[in-house]
Amino acid sequence: MGAQFGQLGGNPTRPKEFDYQNDNGFRVAPQISPKQQSGKVCMAVPSAPYSPNFASNIYSVRESHISFVPPGTYSLPFPHGFTNPPLIQQPILPVKIFSKEHKFLSLEFKLKKYILKDQMSAEINPTGVHIFVDMSNIGIGFMDAVKIAQGLPLSQHLKTPISFENLARILERGRNVQKRVLAGSLAFPASKRENWPPHLREAEKLNYEMNIFDRVQVEKKNFRSKRKNRTPPHRSTLYSPNDITSADESTEDGATAKIITKNGEQGVDENLHLNMMHSILDNRDPGTMVLATGDAAQAQFSDGFKQHATRALRAGWKVEVISWSRNMSSAWYDPDFLAEYADKIQIIALDEFIGELDASPIV
């Protein structure tokens, strides 16, 4: 089931409203207050075929998009001094959009504010836009967002497909894209295209350079001191039944290093970091760098996305960081970082596009 984030106006326990049809031919299902019926999901469906200018027609009827609002308070990160706050700051649970056409039109409607900003700041620049997609970060964030939207525990296994076509539309927005790079990993041999999920094959058709790695056994050391009470009891939750544990190694400070090997990815982030540096070094004029990731931490063999983004900013590039709010590192919201590059960096949360990114079959 898809999910969408929308704008919430007024009291979240508004009374039930009966079906009606407005002047734009948009029929709205009844809205049920959380206090009246818990778990009820409403749907927004068209009552007539869409006209070519449907997206612009519904721009003035924002309140027509009625969705179920669950109990509780919700908010997306909105740091002080953030120059590009999202119009929508409260997630709303599932609105079912029935067809690919509906999702496309809904996506175009939501992207209007970003496209307008692109047009206002457009510069004639042969370097154009360079896009780097950390598919692992985006994919995991998408699955977590779907589970939260459906009220499911994060531990539950789901196979909700993601639409890379719509993700690419969010990242590209009709701009002069000169470079498209995607990196990710698979548990099965990545060299065999038949092992690729649909969204990866979709990305390849959209001319993204595909760097798909096999997952490998990655070592992780957890240090446990021989001294009493050095390590809290809850640390034992670090271990998984799927972990392969070797013998303990003693360290010179008296701690015990427990070696754990786990099936994980290696080199994915570093591949993107290398491609980012190629863009900076190979282009005399700076362009716009789009990072589809919320990760800012140091990688195994590199100092991380934020450090590479900072290098790009210092070289005169503009940077967009696009990911899920839950997966967005707080390092991107560092006040000093934002103050220094306020006119060159834009942070976009994917949360409001969750329904459009859900590629589940029509039901």
Short mmCIF file of C-alpha atoms in Angstrom, two decimals:
data_model
loop_
_atom_site.label_atom_id
_atom_site.label_comp_id
_atom_site.label_asym_id
_atom_site.label_seq_id
_atom_site.Cartn_x
_atom_site.Cartn_y
_atom_site.Cartn_z
CA MET A 1 0.00 0.00 0.00
CA GLY A 2 1.34 3.40 -0.88
CA ALA A 3 1.60 6.25 1.55
CA GLN A 4 1.69 9.98 1.20
CA PHE A 5 2.60 12.87 3.39
CA GLY A 6 0.31 15.88 3.16
CA GLN A 7 -0.27 19.19 4.80
CA LEU A 8 -2.38 19.21 7.91
CA GLY A 9 -4.45 22.27 8.61
CA GLY A 10 -6.52 23.03 11.69
CA ASN A 11 -7.44 20.60 14.41
CA PRO A 12 -6.24 17.01 13.74
CA THR A 13 -9.55 15.71 15.10
CA ARG A 14 -11.73 17.46 12.55
CA PRO A 15 -15.28 16.04 12.29
CA LYS A 16 -16.27 13.54 9.65
CA GLU A 17 -16.95 15.08 6.23
CA PHE A 18 -19.30 13.62 3.63
CA ASP A 19 -18.29 12.93 0.02
CA TYR A 20 -18.50 15.86 -2.34
CA GLN A 21 -17.25 16.86 -5.74
CA ASN A 22 -15.56 20.22 -6.28
CA ASP A 23 -15.40 22.39 -9.41
CA ASN A 24 -12.24 20.64 -10.55
CA GLY A 25 -13.92 17.25 -10.72
CA PHE A 26 -12.10 15.89 -7.71
CA ARG A 27 -14.06 13.50 -5.52
CA VAL A 28 -12.92 13.06 -1.92
CA ALA A 29 -13.63 10.07 0.27
CA PRO A 30 -14.95 10.63 3.81
CA GLN A 31 -12.46 11.71 6.42
CA ILE A 32 -12.65 9.90 9.73
CA SER A 33 -11.22 11.46 12.86
CA PRO A 34 -8.77 9.25 14.81
CA LYS A 35 -11.13 9.48 17.76
CA GLN A 36 -14.03 8.27 15.66
CA GLN A 37 -12.50 5.27 13.96
CA SER A 38 -8.93 4.14 14.49
CA GLY A 39 -7.05 2.66 11.55
CA LYS A 40 -9.47 3.91 8.87
CA VAL A 41 -7.71 4.85 5.63
CA CYS A 42 -9.30 7.28 3.21
CA MET A 43 -8.65 7.47 -0.51
CA ALA A 44 -8.42 10.35 -2.95
CA VAL A 45 -9.55 9.28 -6.43
CA PRO A 46 -10.41 11.16 -9.62
CA SER A 47 -14.03 11.28 -10.70
CA ALA A 48 -13.18 12.12 -14.33
CA PRO A 49 -10.25 11.64 -16.68
CA TYR A 50 -7.33 13.93 -15.97
CA SER A 51 -6.83 16.87 -18.28
CA PRO A 52 -3.29 17.80 -19.39
CA ASN A 53 -3.23 20.68 -16.91
CA PHE A 54 -4.67 18.70 -14.01
CA ALA A 55 -1.64 19.31 -11.81
CA SER A 56 -2.02 23.08 -12.14
CA ASN A 57 -5.79 22.86 -11.67
CA ILE A 58 -5.52 21.18 -8.28
CA TYR A 59 -2.81 23.51 -7.04
CA SER A 60 -5.44 25.85 -5.57
CA VAL A 61 -7.45 23.08 -3.92
CA ARG A 62 -4.81 21.76 -1.52
CA GLU A 63 -7.49 20.93 1.05
CA SER A 64 -8.98 18.43 -1.38
CA HIS A 65 -6.16 16.06 -0.53
CA ILE A 66 -7.74 14.51 2.56
CA SER A 67 -5.99 11.69 4.35
CA PHE A 68 -6.29 9.85 7.63
CA VAL A 69 -4.34 11.52 10.43
CA PRO A 70 -3.21 9.06 13.12
CA PRO A 71 -3.08 10.01 16.78
CA GLY A 72 0.15 11.57 17.95
CA THR A 73 2.45 14.44 17.09
CA TYR A 74 4.72 14.21 14.08
CA SER A 75 7.38 16.52 12.69
CA LEU A 76 10.20 16.45 10.16
CA PRO A 77 13.62 17.94 10.94
CA PHE A 78 13.37 21.72 10.64
CA PRO A 79 16.62 23.19 11.96
CA HIS A 80 17.07 26.81 12.85
CA GLY A 81 18.38 28.74 9.90
CA PHE A 82 17.33 26.13 7.33
CA THR A 83 16.67 28.18 4.21
CA ASN A 84 14.56 25.65 2.31
CA PRO A 85 11.94 24.30 4.75
CA PRO A 86 9.53 21.76 3.27
CA LEU A 87 5.98 23.06 2.82
CA ILE A 88 4.75 19.90 4.50
CA GLN A 89 5.97 19.18 7.99
CA GLN A 90 3.58 16.48 9.19
CA PRO A 91 3.41 13.00 7.68
CA ILE A 92 -0.03 11.64 6.89
CA LEU A 93 -0.74 7.94 6.62
CA PRO A 94 -1.64 6.03 3.50
CA VAL A 95 -3.49 7.57 0.60
CA LYS A 96 -3.92 4.94 -2.08
CA ILE A 97 -3.17 6.19 -5.58
CA PHE A 98 -4.42 3.58 -7.99
CA SER A 99 -2.43 3.98 -11.18
CA LYS A 100 0.97 4.94 -12.50
CA GLU A 101 -0.64 7.96 -14.19
CA HIS A 102 -2.13 9.16 -10.89
CA LYS A 103 1.24 8.84 -9.19
CA PHE A 104 2.96 10.76 -11.98
CA LEU A 105 0.47 13.62 -11.79
CA SER A 106 0.64 13.72 -8.00
CA LEU A 107 4.44 13.78 -8.19
CA GLU A 108 4.42 16.65 -10.69
CA PHE A 109 2.13 18.61 -8.39
CA LYS A 110 4.44 18.14 -5.41
CA LEU A 111 7.56 18.99 -7.41
CA LYS A 112 6.20 22.36 -8.59
CA LYS A 113 7.80 24.28 -5.72
CA TYR A 114 11.21 22.71 -6.34
CA ILE A 115 11.06 23.18 -10.12
CA LEU A 116 10.08 26.83 -9.65
CA LYS A 117 13.11 27.34 -7.42
CA ASP A 118 15.31 25.59 -10.00
CA GLN A 119 14.05 27.93 -12.71
CA MET A 120 14.62 31.03 -10.58
CA SER A 121 18.23 30.09 -9.89
CA ALA A 122 19.01 28.54 -13.27
CA GLU A 123 22.41 29.38 -14.71
CA ILE A 124 23.86 28.60 -18.14
CA ASN A 125 26.50 26.11 -17.09
CA PRO A 126 27.93 23.34 -19.29
CA THR A 127 28.91 21.33 -16.20
CA GLY A 128 25.23 20.86 -15.37
CA VAL A 129 23.93 18.51 -12.69
CA HIS A 130 25.86 15.47 -11.41
CA ILE A 131 23.79 12.88 -9.52
CA PHE A 132 25.12 10.26 -7.10
CA VAL A 133 22.70 7.66 -5.70
CA ASP A 134 23.49 5.57 -2.62
CA MET A 135 20.83 2.97 -3.37
CA SER A 136 21.35 1.12 -0.10
CA ASN A 137 20.61 4.24 1.95
CA ILE A 138 17.61 5.21 -0.18
CA GLY A 139 16.22 1.66 -0.32
CA ILE A 140 16.48 1.00 3.42
CA GLY A 141 14.98 4.41 4.18
CA PHE A 142 12.09 3.71 1.83
CA MET A 143 11.28 0.38 3.47
CA ASP A 144 11.41 1.93 6.94
CA ALA A 145 9.12 4.75 5.82
CA VAL A 146 6.59 2.28 4.39
CA LYS A 147 6.57 0.26 7.62
CA ILE A 148 6.08 3.38 9.74
CA ALA A 149 3.32 4.62 7.44
CA GLN A 150 1.49 1.30 7.74
CA GLY A 151 2.02 1.03 11.50
CA LEU A 152 4.29 -2.00 11.19
CA PRO A 153 7.34 -2.76 13.34
CA LEU A 154 10.65 -1.95 11.67
CA SER A 155 11.73 -5.55 12.22
CA GLN A 156 8.97 -6.88 9.97
CA HIS A 157 10.09 -8.10 6.55
CA LEU A 158 8.51 -6.34 3.56
CA LYS A 159 9.14 -6.43 -0.17
CA THR A 160 7.49 -3.19 -1.24
CA PRO A 161 9.03 -2.21 -4.61
CA ILE A 162 10.37 1.30 -5.19
CA SER A 163 9.85 3.26 -8.41
CA PHE A 164 13.24 4.41 -9.63
CA GLU A 165 11.57 6.28 -12.48
CA ASN A 166 9.82 8.55 -10.00
CA LEU A 167 12.92 8.80 -7.82
CA ALA A 168 14.91 9.93 -10.87
CA ARG A 169 12.26 12.56 -11.59
CA ILE A 170 12.70 13.93 -8.05
CA LEU A 171 16.48 14.00 -8.41
CA GLU A 172 16.65 15.37 -11.96
CA ARG A 173 13.58 17.62 -12.25
CA GLY A 174 14.13 18.24 -15.97
CA ARG A 175 17.55 19.83 -15.50
CA ASN A 176 20.71 19.53 -17.59
CA VAL A 177 22.04 16.29 -16.09
CA GLN A 178 25.56 15.48 -17.28
CA LYS A 179 26.41 12.60 -14.93
CA ARG A 180 24.35 9.87 -13.30
CA VAL A 181 26.02 7.37 -10.97
CA LEU A 182 24.34 4.72 -8.79
CA ALA A 183 26.06 2.38 -6.34
CA GLY A 184 24.58 -0.46 -4.31
CA SER A 185 25.06 -4.08 -3.33
CA LEU A 186 23.31 -7.43 -3.67
CA ALA A 187 23.43 -10.66 -1.67
CA PHE A 188 23.41 -12.59 -4.96
CA PRO A 189 26.06 -12.32 -7.69
CA ALA A 190 25.72 -8.74 -8.89
CA SER A 191 27.28 -9.51 -12.27
CA LYS A 192 24.12 -11.38 -13.32
CA ARG A 193 21.45 -8.91 -14.44
CA GLU A 194 18.71 -11.46 -13.74
CA ASN A 195 19.51 -11.08 -10.03
CA TRP A 196 18.83 -7.36 -10.15
CA PRO A 197 15.54 -6.12 -8.67
CA PRO A 198 13.29 -4.10 -11.02
CA HIS A 199 14.39 -0.69 -9.71
CA LEU A 200 18.03 -1.38 -10.64
CA ARG A 201 17.10 -2.45 -14.17
CA GLU A 202 14.93 0.66 -14.36
CA ALA A 203 17.88 2.85 -13.32
CA GLU A 204 20.09 1.30 -16.00
CA LYS A 205 17.48 2.06 -18.67
CA LEU A 206 17.50 5.68 -17.47
CA ASN A 207 21.24 5.89 -18.26
CA TYR A 208 22.57 5.65 -14.70
CA GLU A 209 26.09 4.25 -14.43
CA MET A 210 25.53 1.09 -12.43
CA ASN A 211 28.11 0.09 -9.82
CA ILE A 212 26.57 -2.93 -8.09
CA PHE A 213 28.80 -4.85 -5.68
CA ASP A 214 28.54 -8.34 -4.19
CA ARG A 215 28.06 -8.35 -0.43
CA VAL A 216 31.01 -9.76 1.46
CA GLN A 217 31.93 -10.89 4.96
CA VAL A 218 32.90 -7.70 6.77
CA GLU A 219 34.82 -7.76 10.04
CA LYS A 220 33.57 -5.77 13.00
CA LYS A 221 35.40 -5.59 16.29
CA ASN A 222 33.58 -5.03 19.56
CA PHE A 223 35.87 -4.28 22.50
CA ARG A 224 34.92 -5.73 25.87
CA SER A 225 37.07 -4.86 28.85
CA LYS A 226 38.20 -7.39 31.42
CA ARG A 227 37.63 -4.69 33.99
CA LYS A 228 34.38 -4.93 35.92
CA ASN A 229 31.39 -2.93 34.65
CA ARG A 230 33.32 -1.50 31.70
CA THR A 231 30.80 -2.69 29.13
CA PRO A 232 27.04 -2.28 29.73
CA PRO A 233 24.93 -5.47 29.58
CA HIS A 234 22.80 -4.14 26.71
CA ARG A 235 25.80 -4.36 24.36
CA SER A 236 25.02 -8.04 23.92
CA THR A 237 22.21 -6.97 21.58
CA LEU A 238 24.86 -6.10 19.01
CA TYR A 239 25.11 -9.77 18.11
CA SER A 240 22.85 -11.43 15.59
CA PRO A 241 22.25 -15.15 15.02
CA ASN A 242 23.63 -14.60 11.52
CA ASP A 243 26.92 -13.23 12.80
CA ILE A 244 30.00 -15.43 12.58
CA THR A 245 32.14 -14.91 15.68
CA SER A 246 35.84 -15.73 15.89
CA ALA A 247 38.00 -16.22 18.96
CA ASP A 248 38.66 -13.28 21.26
CA GLU A 249 41.77 -11.17 20.71
CA SER A 250 43.50 -9.49 23.65
CA THR A 251 44.50 -5.85 23.31
CA GLU A 252 47.23 -3.99 25.11
CA ASP A 253 44.80 -2.06 27.33
CA GLY A 254 43.40 -5.26 28.79
CA ALA A 255 40.22 -5.20 26.73
CA THR A 256 38.98 -8.15 24.73
CA ALA A 257 38.21 -7.57 21.07
CA LYS A 258 35.41 -9.83 19.88
CA ILE A 259 35.75 -10.25 16.10
CA ILE A 260 32.44 -10.52 14.28
CA THR A 261 32.15 -11.14 10.55
CA LYS A 262 28.87 -10.18 8.99
CA ASN A 263 27.52 -10.29 5.45
CA GLY A 264 27.51 -6.65 4.36
CA GLU A 265 28.52 -4.24 1.66
CA GLN A 266 31.99 -2.91 1.04
CA GLY A 267 33.16 -0.18 -1.29
CA VAL A 268 29.71 1.19 -2.17
CA ASP A 269 30.12 4.59 -0.50
CA GLU A 270 33.75 4.83 -1.56
CA ASN A 271 32.78 4.30 -5.20
CA LEU A 272 30.45 7.29 -5.02
CA HIS A 273 33.07 9.38 -3.20
CA LEU A 274 35.57 8.64 -5.99
CA ASN A 275 33.06 9.65 -8.65
CA MET A 276 32.30 12.86 -6.76
CA MET A 277 36.00 13.74 -6.76
CA HIS A 278 36.21 13.02 -10.49
CA SER A 279 33.41 15.53 -11.06
CA ILE A 280 35.19 18.20 -9.01
CA LEU A 281 38.57 17.66 -10.68
CA ASP A 282 37.42 17.09 -14.26
CA ASN A 283 35.24 20.20 -14.60
CA ARG A 284 36.67 23.69 -14.76
CA ASP A 285 33.32 25.28 -13.93
CA PRO A 286 31.40 24.09 -10.85
CA GLY A 287 27.93 22.69 -11.31
CA THR A 288 25.27 21.17 -9.04
CA MET A 289 25.94 17.95 -7.16
CA VAL A 290 22.90 15.90 -6.10
CA LEU A 291 23.53 13.35 -3.35
CA ALA A 292 20.77 10.78 -2.89
CA THR A 293 21.81 9.72 0.59
CA GLY A 294 21.41 10.87 4.17
CA ASP A 295 24.71 9.34 5.25
CA ALA A 296 27.38 11.73 6.51
CA ALA A 297 29.59 9.38 8.52
CA GLN A 298 33.09 8.27 7.72
CA ALA A 299 33.20 5.21 5.46
CA GLN A 300 35.52 2.23 5.84
CA PHE A 301 38.07 3.57 3.35
CA SER A 302 37.02 7.20 3.00
CA ASP A 303 36.07 10.20 5.11
CA GLY A 304 32.42 10.18 4.06
CA PHE A 305 29.81 11.99 2.00
CA LYS A 306 29.78 15.18 4.03
CA GLN A 307 33.52 15.71 3.70
CA HIS A 308 33.33 15.17 -0.06
CA ALA A 309 30.31 17.47 -0.29
CA THR A 310 32.28 20.10 1.63
CA ARG A 311 35.11 19.78 -0.90
CA ALA A 312 32.59 20.37 -3.68
CA LEU A 313 31.12 23.39 -1.89
CA ARG A 314 34.57 24.90 -1.40
CA ALA A 315 35.20 24.44 -5.12
CA GLY A 316 32.08 26.47 -5.88
CA TRP A 317 29.60 23.67 -6.48
CA LYS A 318 26.01 23.73 -5.28
CA VAL A 319 24.95 20.62 -3.35
CA GLU A 320 21.56 18.99 -2.85
CA VAL A 321 21.16 16.28 -0.21
CA ILE A 322 18.05 14.17 -0.80
CA SER A 323 16.98 11.32 1.48
CA TRP A 324 14.45 10.21 4.08
CA SER A 325 14.21 12.37 7.19
CA ARG A 326 14.68 9.33 9.43
CA ASN A 327 17.91 8.44 7.60
CA MET A 328 19.23 11.99 7.35
CA SER A 329 22.31 12.43 9.52
CA SER A 330 22.16 15.37 11.91
CA ALA A 331 25.60 16.35 10.58
CA TRP A 332 23.91 17.83 7.51
CA TYR A 333 22.01 20.18 9.83
CA ASP A 334 25.10 21.40 11.67
CA PRO A 335 24.43 25.14 12.24
CA ASP A 336 27.97 26.20 11.33
CA PHE A 337 27.89 24.11 8.16
CA LEU A 338 24.53 25.55 7.08
CA ALA A 339 25.56 29.10 7.94
CA GLU A 340 28.71 28.85 5.84
CA TYR A 341 27.02 27.33 2.79
CA ALA A 342 23.42 28.52 3.19
CA ASP A 343 23.18 29.80 -0.39
CA LYS A 344 24.76 26.68 -1.92
CA ILE A 345 23.14 23.74 -0.16
CA GLN A 346 19.59 22.42 -0.27
CA ILE A 347 18.23 19.54 1.82
CA ILE A 348 15.13 17.72 0.59
CA ALA A 349 13.29 15.03 2.56
CA LEU A 350 11.71 12.28 0.47
CA ASP A 351 8.98 11.65 3.05
CA GLU A 352 6.31 13.60 1.19
CA PHE A 353 6.87 11.46 -1.93
CA ILE A 354 6.43 8.06 -0.31
CA GLY A 355 3.16 7.30 -2.12
CA GLU A 356 4.62 8.20 -5.49
CA LEU A 357 7.74 6.10 -4.88
CA ASP A 358 5.72 3.01 -3.96
CA ALA A 359 5.70 0.84 -7.09
CA SER A 360 3.29 -1.77 -5.70
CA PRO A 361 0.90 -3.26 -8.30
CA ILE A 362 -2.49 -1.59 -8.72
CA VAL A 363 -5.05 -3.07 -6.34
#
